[in-house]
Amino acid sequence: LNSFVARTNTCGELRSAHVGQEVTLYGWVQYQRQGLFLVLRDFQGLTQVIIPQDEAHSHVKKLLSDAPLESVVRVTGIVSPRPPGQENPKMPTGDIEVKAETAEILNSCKKLPFEIKDFIKKSEALRMQYRYLDLRSFQLQYNLRLRSRIVMRMREYLCNLHGFVDVETPTLFKRTPGGAKEFLVPSREVGKFYSLPQSPQQFKQLLMIGGLDRYFQVARCYRDEGSRPDRQPEFTQIDIEMSFVDQAGIQRLIEGLLQYSWPEERGSITTPFPSMTYEEALADYGTDKPDTRFGMKIVDISDFLRRSDIRFVQNALSYPRGTVKAICIPQGVRYLKNKDLESLKESAKSRFNQEVVEIICKPDGSMKSMLTKFLGERQRSELVQVLNMEVDDVVLLAAGEHKRVCSALGSLRLQSADLLEAAGLALRDPTDFHFLWVVDFPLFLPKEENPTELESAHHPFTAPHPSDASLLYSDPTKVRSQHYDLVLNGSEIGGGSIRIHSAEQQRFVLEKVLKEDSEVLSHLLEALEFGAPPHGGIALGLDRLISLIVDAPSIRDVIAFPKSFRGRDLMGNAPDYIAPEELEPYHIQVSWPLEEKEAKKS
């Protein structure tokens, strides 16, 4: 750590063994007390520096006493043991202090917009505006260094242990049909634009056709869509592709990769990871990315209520995909207020158009619900057993179309967990890591805007499940895909698939099923005709993975220079206006809305 630089030691490494040594430290002034001592900070830690009080060192005393906080200083002095009783066991360097003999202010700091301390609350906008100051915090330093360490271990595992080739793919490319919106980059050819790739998907398939066999890249990717806590317009993924591999092979590779690169301070992870189908995940958790750290699974009570006289239940069950399902909220009476239950029901109504009925288990074991008048004493008792209800539990019940009911209850399950934890009931341990493979996704889904048309559930290059290959040509809505997602604690951290390696099948999917113009992908279709090997791959979302490992509330806390929630760089004020003359070579003219024209004039 001290090679090539002027310091002898970092501010985090001095110990009792260094007592008596002359050292030179460089760092930032974190704290200074009454001209007696200061705390010097660098990337590795803190060291207490004693300011000399004798006349011979009066210039050193004045210099260090007057130095504003966060000024950059050099201090040379002798390492000494702290006086008895003044040791600080909370500091790794807490047994020693450095008695300054010479010092130099390398750069003075002006008044700070906020204090550089992790416990000081700062608005995210202010943190984004002064990101270079925010980066000095111990938490961000730790996050970025851990990220670097994990990526290096991943490179070792893939390249050194398993023969992968690290290949950089182009950033300027062309539009890919389907998927997320892409950023456009103008060219000097009239009307022609590049697209920034949302992933290196086509390139990694072309590398397999080119015979590289095993490819990997720490890839920059771009999506022109709104930011969320776990999404950015530009992000990083660990991109992987292999030839002659099946789904099980990719899964074993990723399990080994994560086990090898997993930080020791986060415990160990057990492989193989459990797996469930998309249909199982939807039925039990109401989502394709289940958080399996806690229970509250969805229970199907259709058969139990089929013989009841409850009208809305019978109406729901009369439809082909009709169902009645419920979740049980443990200790809901104790931890949830009436307004909480009302907000849960309102959420289901507004987001999913799904009515929800609550059932409360009273202290005497009896039920309180609008449903009880339709059920006999024996049926009530059986329902308590079916739902595994205990005193003070609250059940949320929904009836209707299968997917809508499951999605609504899955959302209420997570919202209920948030409410329970906010009220003091611990459900999800952030230091507990539950990995899960979700497999057997549908290959196609109906388009939201036009349900009679189909779109790819993931992307158009995913191969159909071998058992469903014939259905591709007769009933594509029933085809399962060879896609697999990796989920960690309820967040999708990776997704991949075995790819279509037949030009004929790829053309059929694009033209006949998706009704896309295959000319856009003519280069890939042609490449598939030149002896393309069977191949598959995966991409891990690096930002999301690291944020889960360090329990960060947002991926912005593990990216050095992230964009704001609205996708802006508040520090550099990007995006920004471009002068008309700079747009001329690209044959672009900005058409301003009238109110913006007036604003620019003023």
Coordinates of C-alpha atoms in Angstrom, one line a residue:
L1 CA 0.0 0.0 0.0
N2 CA 2.9 2.3 0.5
S3 CA 4.9 1.5 -2.7
F4 CA 5.5 4.3 -5.2
V5 CA 4.3 7.0 -2.8
A6 CA 5.9 9.5 -0.3
R7 CA 4.2 8.2 2.8
T8 CA 5.8 5.5 5.0
N9 CA 2.5 4.2 6.4
T10 CA -1.3 4.5 5.9
C11 CA -3.5 6.0 8.6
G12 CA -5.0 2.6 9.4
E13 CA -2.0 0.4 9.9
L14 CA 0.0 1.7 12.8
R15 CA 0.1 -0.6 15.9
S16 CA 2.0 -1.0 19.1
A17 CA 4.8 -2.7 17.2
H18 CA 5.5 0.6 15.4
V19 CA 6.2 2.5 18.7
G20 CA 9.5 4.5 18.4
Q21 CA 9.4 4.6 14.6
E22 CA 9.4 7.8 12.6
V23 CA 6.6 7.8 10.2
T24 CA 5.2 10.1 7.5
L25 CA 1.4 10.1 7.0
Y26 CA -0.7 11.8 4.4
G27 CA -4.5 12.3 4.8
W28 CA -7.5 14.5 5.5
V29 CA -8.1 16.3 8.8
Q30 CA -11.2 14.6 10.2
Y31 CA -11.3 16.1 13.7
Q32 CA -9.3 18.6 15.7
R33 CA -9.6 19.5 19.3
Q34 CA -8.5 22.8 20.9
G35 CA -5.1 22.7 19.3
L36 CA -4.1 19.6 21.3
F37 CA -4.6 16.8 18.8
L38 CA -6.2 15.9 15.5
V39 CA -7.4 12.8 13.8
L40 CA -6.0 12.1 10.4
R41 CA -7.9 10.0 7.9
D42 CA -7.1 8.2 4.7
F43 CA -8.6 5.4 2.7
Q44 CA -7.6 2.8 5.3
G45 CA -8.4 4.3 8.6
L46 CA -7.7 6.9 11.3
T47 CA -4.7 7.9 13.3
Q48 CA -4.6 10.3 16.2
V49 CA -1.9 13.0 15.9
I50 CA -0.6 14.9 18.9
I51 CA 0.0 18.6 18.1
P52 CA 3.3 19.7 19.8
Q53 CA 2.9 22.4 22.5
D54 CA 6.5 23.5 23.0
E55 CA 7.9 26.7 21.6
A56 CA 10.3 25.0 19.3
H57 CA 7.4 23.5 17.3
S58 CA 5.2 26.6 17.5
H59 CA 4.9 26.8 13.7
V60 CA 3.7 23.2 13.5
K61 CA 1.2 23.9 16.3
K62 CA -0.2 26.9 14.5
L63 CA -0.3 25.2 11.1
L64 CA -2.2 22.1 12.4
S65 CA -4.5 24.0 14.8
D66 CA -5.6 26.4 12.1
A67 CA -6.1 23.7 9.4
P68 CA -9.8 23.5 8.4
L69 CA -11.5 20.1 8.6
E70 CA -11.0 18.0 5.4
S71 CA -7.7 19.9 4.6
V72 CA -5.1 17.6 3.1
V73 CA -1.9 17.5 5.3
R74 CA 1.4 15.7 5.6
V75 CA 2.6 14.8 9.1
T76 CA 5.9 13.4 10.1
G77 CA 6.4 12.3 13.7
I78 CA 7.2 9.5 16.2
V79 CA 4.8 6.7 17.0
S80 CA 4.1 6.6 20.7
P81 CA 1.9 4.5 23.0
R82 CA -1.2 6.3 24.3
P83 CA -1.1 7.2 28.0
P84 CA -2.7 4.5 30.2
G85 CA -6.5 4.7 30.2
Q86 CA -6.6 6.7 27.0
E87 CA -6.5 3.7 24.6
N88 CA -9.5 3.5 22.2
P89 CA -10.4 -0.2 21.6
K90 CA -12.9 0.9 18.9
M91 CA -10.0 2.1 16.7
P92 CA -7.6 -0.4 15.1
T93 CA -4.9 2.3 15.8
G94 CA -6.3 3.0 19.2
D95 CA -3.3 1.9 21.2
I96 CA -0.9 4.5 19.6
E97 CA -0.7 8.1 18.6
V98 CA 1.8 10.0 16.4
K99 CA 3.6 13.0 18.0
A100 CA 4.0 15.5 15.2
E101 CA 7.4 17.0 14.5
T102 CA 6.9 18.5 11.1
A103 CA 3.8 19.1 9.0
E104 CA 2.6 20.7 5.8
I105 CA -0.8 21.8 4.6
L106 CA -1.0 20.4 1.0
N107 CA -4.4 21.8 0.3
S108 CA -6.8 23.7 2.5
C109 CA -10.5 22.9 2.4
K110 CA -13.2 25.6 2.1
K111 CA -16.5 25.4 4.0
L112 CA -18.1 22.0 3.5
P113 CA -21.7 21.5 2.2
F114 CA -22.0 18.6 4.7
E115 CA -19.9 16.8 7.2
I116 CA -17.9 13.8 6.0
K117 CA -19.4 11.4 8.6
D118 CA -21.5 8.3 7.8
F119 CA -24.0 9.0 10.6
I120 CA -24.8 12.5 9.4
K121 CA -28.0 12.5 7.3
K122 CA -27.6 14.1 3.9
S123 CA -30.1 14.5 1.1
E124 CA -29.4 12.2 -1.8
A125 CA -29.5 15.2 -4.2
L126 CA -26.7 16.9 -2.1
R127 CA -24.7 13.6 -2.1
M128 CA -25.0 13.4 -5.9
Q129 CA -24.0 17.0 -6.4
Y130 CA -20.9 16.6 -4.2
R131 CA -20.2 13.0 -5.0
Y132 CA -16.4 13.5 -4.7
L133 CA -17.0 14.4 -1.0
D134 CA -19.5 11.7 -0.4
L135 CA -16.9 9.2 -1.7
R136 CA -14.7 10.0 1.3
S137 CA -17.2 8.3 3.7
F138 CA -16.1 5.0 5.1
Q139 CA -19.2 3.2 3.9
L140 CA -18.7 4.2 0.2
Q141 CA -15.0 3.5 0.5
Y142 CA -15.8 0.0 1.8
N143 CA -18.5 -0.6 -0.8
L144 CA -16.2 0.3 -3.8
R145 CA -13.2 -1.6 -2.4
L146 CA -15.4 -4.7 -1.8
R147 CA -16.8 -4.5 -5.3
S148 CA -13.2 -4.3 -6.7
R149 CA -12.2 -7.3 -4.7
I150 CA -15.2 -9.4 -5.8
V151 CA -14.7 -8.5 -9.5
M152 CA -11.0 -9.5 -9.2
R153 CA -11.9 -12.9 -7.7
M154 CA -14.5 -13.4 -10.5
R155 CA -11.8 -12.8 -13.1
E156 CA -9.5 -15.3 -11.4
Y157 CA -12.2 -17.9 -11.3
L158 CA -13.3 -17.5 -14.9
C159 CA -10.0 -16.7 -16.7
N160 CA -7.4 -18.5 -14.6
L161 CA -9.3 -21.5 -13.4
H162 CA -11.8 -22.2 -16.2
G163 CA -10.2 -20.8 -19.4
F164 CA -12.6 -18.0 -20.2
V165 CA -11.5 -15.2 -22.5
D166 CA -12.1 -11.6 -21.5
V167 CA -13.4 -9.8 -24.6
E168 CA -14.5 -6.2 -24.9
T169 CA -17.5 -5.7 -27.3
P170 CA -18.5 -2.5 -29.0
T171 CA -20.6 0.2 -27.3
L172 CA -21.8 1.8 -30.6
F173 CA -24.1 -0.7 -32.4
K174 CA -27.7 -0.8 -33.8
R175 CA -31.2 -1.2 -32.5
T176 CA -32.2 -4.6 -31.1
P177 CA -35.8 -5.6 -31.5
G178 CA -37.8 -6.1 -28.3
G179 CA -36.5 -5.5 -24.8
A180 CA -35.9 -2.2 -23.1
K181 CA -35.6 1.2 -24.8
E182 CA -32.1 2.0 -26.0
F183 CA -30.2 5.3 -26.0
L184 CA -29.6 6.6 -29.5
V185 CA -26.3 8.2 -30.7
P186 CA -26.4 10.4 -33.8
S187 CA -24.0 9.7 -36.7
R188 CA -22.8 12.0 -39.5
E189 CA -24.8 10.0 -42.0
V190 CA -28.2 11.6 -42.6
G191 CA -31.0 10.0 -40.6
K192 CA -28.8 7.2 -39.2
F193 CA -28.2 6.5 -35.6
Y194 CA -26.2 4.1 -33.4
S195 CA -27.8 2.5 -30.3
L196 CA -26.0 1.9 -27.0
P197 CA -26.4 -1.8 -26.3
Q198 CA -28.7 -2.8 -23.4
S199 CA -26.4 -5.9 -23.2
P200 CA -23.7 -7.5 -25.4
Q201 CA -26.2 -10.2 -26.3
Q202 CA -25.6 -10.4 -30.0
F203 CA -21.9 -10.0 -29.7
K204 CA -21.4 -12.8 -27.2
Q205 CA -23.4 -15.2 -29.5
L206 CA -21.3 -14.1 -32.4
L207 CA -18.2 -14.8 -30.4
M208 CA -19.4 -18.4 -29.9
I209 CA -20.0 -18.7 -33.6
G210 CA -16.4 -17.4 -34.0
G211 CA -15.2 -20.3 -32.0
L212 CA -14.0 -18.6 -28.8
D213 CA -15.8 -21.2 -26.7
R214 CA -15.9 -19.3 -23.4
Y215 CA -16.4 -15.6 -23.2
F216 CA -16.7 -13.2 -20.2
Q217 CA -16.8 -9.4 -19.8
V218 CA -17.4 -6.8 -17.1
A219 CA -19.8 -5.1 -19.5
R220 CA -21.2 -1.6 -19.4
C221 CA -24.9 -1.6 -20.5
Y222 CA -27.5 1.1 -21.1
R223 CA -31.3 1.3 -20.9
D224 CA -33.3 4.4 -21.6
E225 CA -35.9 3.9 -18.9
G226 CA -36.6 5.5 -15.5
S227 CA -34.3 4.9 -12.6
R228 CA -35.4 2.9 -9.6
P229 CA -33.6 2.1 -6.3
D230 CA -32.2 -1.1 -8.1
R231 CA -31.9 0.3 -11.6
Q232 CA -29.7 2.9 -13.5
P233 CA -29.7 4.1 -17.1
E234 CA -26.1 2.8 -17.2
F235 CA -25.1 -0.3 -15.3
T236 CA -22.6 -3.1 -15.1
Q237 CA -23.1 -6.8 -15.6
I238 CA -20.8 -9.8 -15.5
D239 CA -21.5 -11.2 -18.9
I240 CA -20.9 -14.8 -19.7
E241 CA -21.4 -17.1 -22.7
M242 CA -20.3 -20.8 -23.4
S243 CA -20.5 -23.2 -26.3
F244 CA -21.7 -26.8 -25.9
V245 CA -23.3 -26.2 -22.6
D246 CA -26.7 -26.9 -21.1
Q247 CA -28.7 -25.1 -18.4
A248 CA -27.3 -27.3 -15.6
G249 CA -23.7 -26.5 -16.7
I250 CA -24.4 -22.7 -16.6
Q251 CA -26.0 -23.1 -13.1
R252 CA -23.0 -25.0 -11.8
L253 CA -20.6 -22.4 -13.2
I254 CA -22.4 -19.5 -11.5
E255 CA -22.7 -21.3 -8.2
G256 CA -19.0 -21.9 -8.2
L257 CA -18.2 -18.4 -9.3
L258 CA -20.2 -16.8 -6.5
Q259 CA -18.8 -19.3 -3.9
Y260 CA -15.3 -18.5 -5.0
S261 CA -15.7 -14.7 -5.1
W262 CA -18.0 -14.4 -2.0
P263 CA -16.4 -12.1 0.7
E264 CA -15.3 -13.9 3.8
E265 CA -16.8 -11.3 6.1
R266 CA -20.3 -12.2 4.8
G267 CA -20.1 -15.9 5.9
S268 CA -20.2 -18.8 3.4
I269 CA -22.8 -19.8 0.9
T270 CA -24.0 -23.3 0.3
T271 CA -24.3 -24.9 -3.2
P272 CA -26.2 -26.1 -5.1
F273 CA -28.8 -23.4 -4.9
P274 CA -32.4 -24.6 -4.6
S275 CA -34.6 -24.3 -7.8
M276 CA -38.3 -23.8 -8.5
T277 CA -40.3 -23.4 -11.7
Y278 CA -41.9 -20.1 -12.7
E279 CA -45.4 -21.6 -12.1
E280 CA -44.3 -22.8 -8.6
A281 CA -42.9 -19.3 -7.7
L282 CA -46.1 -17.6 -8.9
A283 CA -48.4 -20.0 -7.1
D284 CA -46.5 -19.9 -3.8
Y285 CA -45.0 -16.4 -3.7
G286 CA -47.0 -14.4 -6.3
T287 CA -43.8 -13.3 -8.1
D288 CA -41.0 -14.7 -10.3
K289 CA -38.4 -13.5 -7.8
P290 CA -39.4 -14.8 -4.4
D291 CA -37.9 -13.7 -1.1
T292 CA -37.5 -17.1 0.6
R293 CA -36.1 -15.7 3.8
F294 CA -39.5 -15.8 5.4
G295 CA -42.8 -17.8 5.2
M296 CA -46.2 -16.3 4.6
K297 CA -46.6 -18.5 1.5
I298 CA -49.7 -18.3 -0.6
V299 CA -52.2 -21.1 0.2
D300 CA -54.7 -22.4 -2.3
I301 CA -58.1 -22.9 -0.6
S302 CA -60.2 -23.3 -3.7
D303 CA -61.1 -26.9 -3.0
F304 CA -62.0 -26.1 0.6
L305 CA -64.4 -23.2 -0.4
R306 CA -65.8 -24.8 -3.5
R307 CA -68.7 -26.3 -1.5
S308 CA -69.4 -23.0 0.3
D309 CA -72.3 -20.6 -0.4
I310 CA -70.1 -17.5 -0.7
R311 CA -71.2 -15.8 -4.0
F312 CA -68.0 -14.0 -5.0
V313 CA -66.0 -17.3 -4.4
Q314 CA -68.4 -19.3 -6.6
N315 CA -68.2 -16.6 -9.3
A316 CA -64.5 -16.7 -9.3
L317 CA -64.3 -20.5 -9.4
S318 CA -66.7 -20.7 -12.3
Y319 CA -64.0 -19.3 -14.7
P320 CA -61.4 -21.7 -16.3
R321 CA -58.4 -20.2 -14.3
G322 CA -60.5 -19.1 -11.3
T323 CA -59.0 -19.6 -7.9
V324 CA -59.2 -18.7 -4.2
K325 CA -56.0 -18.1 -2.3
A326 CA -54.8 -16.5 0.9
I327 CA -51.8 -15.5 2.9
C328 CA -51.5 -15.6 6.7
I329 CA -49.9 -12.6 8.4
P330 CA -48.4 -13.9 11.7
Q331 CA -49.3 -11.7 14.7
G332 CA -51.1 -9.3 12.4
V333 CA -53.5 -8.2 15.1
R334 CA -50.7 -7.2 17.4
Y335 CA -48.5 -5.5 14.9
L336 CA -50.8 -4.1 12.2
K337 CA -53.3 -1.2 12.7
N338 CA -56.7 -1.0 11.0
K339 CA -55.3 1.7 8.7
D340 CA -52.5 -0.8 7.7
L341 CA -55.1 -3.4 6.7
E342 CA -57.1 -0.8 4.8
S343 CA -54.0 0.3 2.9
L344 CA -53.2 -3.3 2.0
K345 CA -56.7 -3.8 0.6
E346 CA -56.5 -0.5 -1.2
S347 CA -53.2 -1.5 -2.8
A348 CA -54.6 -4.7 -4.1
K349 CA -57.6 -2.8 -5.6
S350 CA -55.6 0.0 -7.2
R351 CA -52.7 -2.0 -8.5
F352 CA -54.3 -5.3 -9.4
N353 CA -58.1 -4.5 -9.5
Q354 CA -58.4 -7.3 -6.9
E355 CA -60.7 -7.3 -3.9
V356 CA -59.3 -8.7 -0.7
V357 CA -61.1 -9.9 2.4
E358 CA -59.5 -10.2 5.8
I359 CA -60.0 -13.0 8.4
I360 CA -58.9 -12.4 12.0
C361 CA -58.2 -15.1 14.5
K362 CA -59.5 -13.8 17.9
P363 CA -57.9 -14.7 21.3
D364 CA -60.6 -17.3 21.9
G365 CA -59.6 -19.1 18.7
S366 CA -62.8 -17.9 16.8
M367 CA -62.8 -16.1 13.5
K368 CA -63.9 -12.5 12.8
S369 CA -64.7 -11.9 9.1
M370 CA -67.5 -11.1 6.7
L371 CA -67.2 -14.7 5.6
T372 CA -68.1 -16.3 8.9
K373 CA -71.8 -16.0 8.4
F374 CA -71.5 -18.2 5.3
L375 CA -69.5 -21.0 7.1
G376 CA -70.7 -23.4 9.7
E377 CA -68.8 -24.0 13.0
R378 CA -67.0 -27.1 11.6
Q379 CA -66.1 -25.3 8.3
R380 CA -64.6 -22.4 10.3
S381 CA -62.5 -24.8 12.4
E382 CA -61.3 -26.6 9.2
L383 CA -60.4 -23.2 7.6
V384 CA -58.3 -22.3 10.6
Q385 CA -56.4 -25.6 10.2
V386 CA -56.1 -25.3 6.4
L387 CA -54.5 -21.8 6.8
N388 CA -52.5 -22.8 9.9
M389 CA -53.9 -19.8 11.7
E390 CA -53.0 -19.0 15.3
V391 CA -54.3 -16.5 17.8
D392 CA -53.8 -12.9 16.6
D393 CA -53.0 -13.9 13.0
V394 CA -54.6 -12.1 10.1
V395 CA -55.5 -13.8 6.8
L396 CA -55.9 -11.9 3.5
L397 CA -58.1 -13.8 1.1
A398 CA -58.6 -13.1 -2.7
A399 CA -60.7 -14.8 -5.3
G400 CA -60.4 -14.4 -9.1
E401 CA -58.2 -15.2 -12.1
H402 CA -55.1 -17.2 -11.0
K403 CA -52.3 -14.9 -12.1
R404 CA -54.0 -11.7 -10.9
V405 CA -54.8 -13.3 -7.5
C406 CA -51.3 -14.6 -7.0
S407 CA -49.6 -11.3 -8.1
A408 CA -51.8 -9.3 -5.7
L409 CA -51.2 -11.6 -2.8
G410 CA -47.5 -11.7 -3.6
S411 CA -47.3 -7.9 -3.4
L412 CA -49.4 -7.9 -0.2
R413 CA -47.0 -10.5 1.3
L414 CA -44.0 -8.2 0.8
Q415 CA -45.9 -5.1 2.0
S416 CA -47.1 -6.9 5.1
A417 CA -43.5 -7.9 5.8
D418 CA -42.4 -4.3 5.6
L419 CA -45.2 -3.3 8.0
L420 CA -44.4 -6.0 10.5
E421 CA -40.7 -5.1 10.5
A422 CA -41.5 -1.4 10.9
A423 CA -43.6 -2.4 13.9
G424 CA -40.7 -4.4 15.4
L425 CA -41.1 -8.0 14.2
A426 CA -37.9 -9.3 12.6
L427 CA -38.7 -11.4 9.5
R428 CA -35.9 -10.9 7.0
D429 CA -32.3 -11.0 8.1
P430 CA -30.1 -8.8 5.7
T431 CA -27.1 -10.9 6.7
D432 CA -28.9 -14.1 5.6
F433 CA -28.5 -14.9 1.8
H434 CA -31.1 -17.0 0.2
F435 CA -30.2 -17.9 -3.5
L436 CA -32.8 -19.4 -5.7
W437 CA -32.9 -20.5 -9.4
V438 CA -36.3 -19.9 -11.1
V439 CA -36.7 -22.0 -14.3
D440 CA -39.2 -23.0 -16.9
F441 CA -40.5 -19.5 -17.7
P442 CA -43.0 -19.1 -20.6
L443 CA -41.1 -18.3 -23.9
F444 CA -43.7 -15.7 -24.9
L445 CA -46.2 -13.5 -23.2
P446 CA -49.2 -11.5 -24.5
K447 CA -48.4 -7.9 -25.1
E448 CA -50.0 -5.6 -22.5
E449 CA -51.2 -3.1 -25.2
N450 CA -52.5 -5.8 -27.5
P451 CA -53.0 -9.3 -25.8
T452 CA -53.7 -10.9 -29.2
E453 CA -50.0 -10.4 -30.1
L454 CA -47.0 -12.0 -28.4
E455 CA -43.7 -10.6 -27.2
S456 CA -40.6 -12.4 -25.8
A457 CA -40.8 -13.0 -22.1
H458 CA -37.1 -12.2 -22.0
H459 CA -35.5 -11.7 -25.4
P460 CA -36.0 -13.2 -28.9
F461 CA -32.8 -15.3 -28.8
T462 CA -34.0 -17.7 -26.1
A463 CA -34.4 -21.3 -27.1
P464 CA -37.6 -23.2 -26.4
H465 CA -37.7 -26.0 -23.8
P466 CA -36.8 -29.3 -25.6
S467 CA -40.1 -30.9 -24.5
D468 CA -42.1 -28.0 -26.0
A469 CA -40.2 -27.5 -29.3
S470 CA -43.1 -28.8 -31.4
L471 CA -45.5 -26.4 -29.8
L472 CA -43.5 -23.5 -31.1
Y473 CA -45.1 -24.0 -34.5
S474 CA -48.6 -25.0 -33.3
D475 CA -49.3 -23.1 -30.0
P476 CA -46.4 -20.8 -29.0
T477 CA -48.4 -19.5 -26.0
K478 CA -47.8 -22.9 -24.3
V479 CA -44.0 -23.1 -24.9
R480 CA -41.7 -23.0 -22.0
S481 CA -38.3 -21.5 -22.4
Q482 CA -34.8 -22.5 -21.5
H483 CA -34.4 -19.3 -19.5
Y484 CA -33.2 -19.2 -15.9
D485 CA -33.1 -16.4 -13.4
L486 CA -31.0 -16.3 -10.3
V487 CA -32.7 -14.6 -7.3
L488 CA -31.2 -13.4 -4.1
N489 CA -33.4 -12.3 -1.2
G490 CA -36.2 -11.4 -3.5
S491 CA -34.1 -9.5 -6.1
E492 CA -33.2 -10.8 -9.5
I493 CA -29.4 -10.7 -9.7
G494 CA -28.9 -12.7 -12.9
G495 CA -30.7 -14.1 -15.9
G496 CA -29.7 -16.2 -18.9
S497 CA -30.7 -18.8 -21.3
I498 CA -29.7 -21.5 -23.8
R499 CA -29.9 -19.7 -27.1
I500 CA -31.5 -20.6 -30.5
H501 CA -28.6 -21.8 -32.7
S502 CA -30.7 -22.6 -35.7
A503 CA -31.1 -19.8 -38.3
E504 CA -34.4 -21.4 -39.4
Q505 CA -35.9 -21.5 -35.9
Q506 CA -34.6 -17.9 -35.1
R507 CA -36.2 -16.5 -38.3
F508 CA -39.5 -18.3 -37.5
V509 CA -39.6 -16.8 -34.0
L510 CA -38.8 -13.3 -35.3
E511 CA -41.1 -13.2 -38.3
K512 CA -44.0 -15.6 -37.5
V513 CA -44.3 -15.4 -33.7
L514 CA -43.1 -11.9 -32.8
K515 CA -44.0 -10.2 -36.2
E516 CA -40.6 -8.4 -36.1
D517 CA -38.6 -7.3 -39.1
S518 CA -35.9 -9.9 -39.3
E519 CA -33.8 -7.6 -41.6
V520 CA -32.6 -5.7 -38.5
L521 CA -30.9 -9.0 -37.4
S522 CA -29.8 -10.2 -40.8
H523 CA -26.1 -10.3 -39.7
L524 CA -27.0 -12.7 -36.8
L525 CA -29.3 -14.8 -38.9
E526 CA -26.6 -15.2 -41.5
A527 CA -24.0 -16.0 -38.9
L528 CA -26.2 -18.8 -37.5
E529 CA -26.1 -20.5 -41.0
F530 CA -22.3 -20.9 -40.8
G531 CA -22.0 -23.7 -38.3
A532 CA -23.2 -22.1 -35.1
P533 CA -22.5 -24.3 -32.1
P534 CA -25.2 -24.9 -29.4
H535 CA -24.5 -22.2 -26.8
G536 CA -25.9 -20.4 -23.7
G537 CA -25.0 -17.9 -21.1
I538 CA -26.0 -15.6 -18.3
A539 CA -25.5 -12.0 -17.1
L540 CA -25.2 -11.2 -13.4
G541 CA -26.2 -7.6 -12.4
L542 CA -23.0 -6.6 -10.6
D543 CA -24.5 -3.4 -9.1
R544 CA -27.5 -5.2 -7.6
L545 CA -25.4 -8.1 -6.3
I546 CA -23.0 -5.8 -4.5
S547 CA -25.8 -3.7 -3.0
L548 CA -27.4 -6.8 -1.5
I549 CA -24.1 -8.1 -0.1
V550 CA -23.4 -4.8 1.7
D551 CA -27.2 -4.2 2.5
A552 CA -27.2 -0.9 0.7
P553 CA -30.7 0.7 0.2
S554 CA -29.9 1.5 -3.4
I555 CA -27.5 0.4 -6.1
R556 CA -26.4 4.1 -6.2
D557 CA -24.5 3.3 -3.0
V558 CA -22.2 0.9 -4.8
I559 CA -21.5 2.9 -7.9
A560 CA -18.8 5.6 -7.8
F561 CA -20.6 8.2 -10.0
P562 CA -24.3 7.1 -10.3
K563 CA -27.1 9.0 -11.9
S564 CA -29.9 10.5 -9.8
F565 CA -33.4 8.9 -9.5
R566 CA -34.4 10.8 -12.7
G567 CA -31.3 9.7 -14.6
R568 CA -29.3 13.0 -14.2
D569 CA -25.7 13.6 -13.3
L570 CA -26.2 16.3 -10.6
M571 CA -22.5 16.9 -10.2
G572 CA -21.7 17.6 -13.9
N573 CA -25.2 18.7 -14.8
A574 CA -25.7 16.1 -17.5
P575 CA -27.5 15.8 -19.8
D576 CA -26.9 19.4 -21.0
Y577 CA -27.8 21.6 -24.0
I578 CA -25.7 21.5 -27.1
A579 CA -25.3 24.6 -29.4
P580 CA -27.1 24.4 -32.7
E581 CA -23.8 24.6 -34.7
E582 CA -22.5 21.5 -32.9
L583 CA -25.6 19.6 -34.0
E584 CA -25.2 20.5 -37.7
P585 CA -22.7 17.7 -38.6
Y586 CA -25.3 15.2 -37.3
H587 CA -28.2 16.7 -39.3
I588 CA -30.2 17.3 -36.2
Q589 CA -32.3 20.3 -35.3
V590 CA -34.0 20.7 -31.9
S591 CA -37.7 21.5 -32.0
W592 CA -38.4 23.4 -28.8
P593 CA -41.8 23.5 -27.1
L594 CA -43.1 27.1 -27.1
E595 CA -42.8 27.6 -23.3
E596 CA -39.1 26.3 -23.4
K597 CA -38.4 28.7 -26.3
E598 CA -39.6 31.6 -24.2
A599 CA -37.7 30.5 -21.1
K600 CA -34.4 30.2 -23.1
K601 CA -35.0 33.8 -24.6
S602 CA -35.4 35.2 -21.1

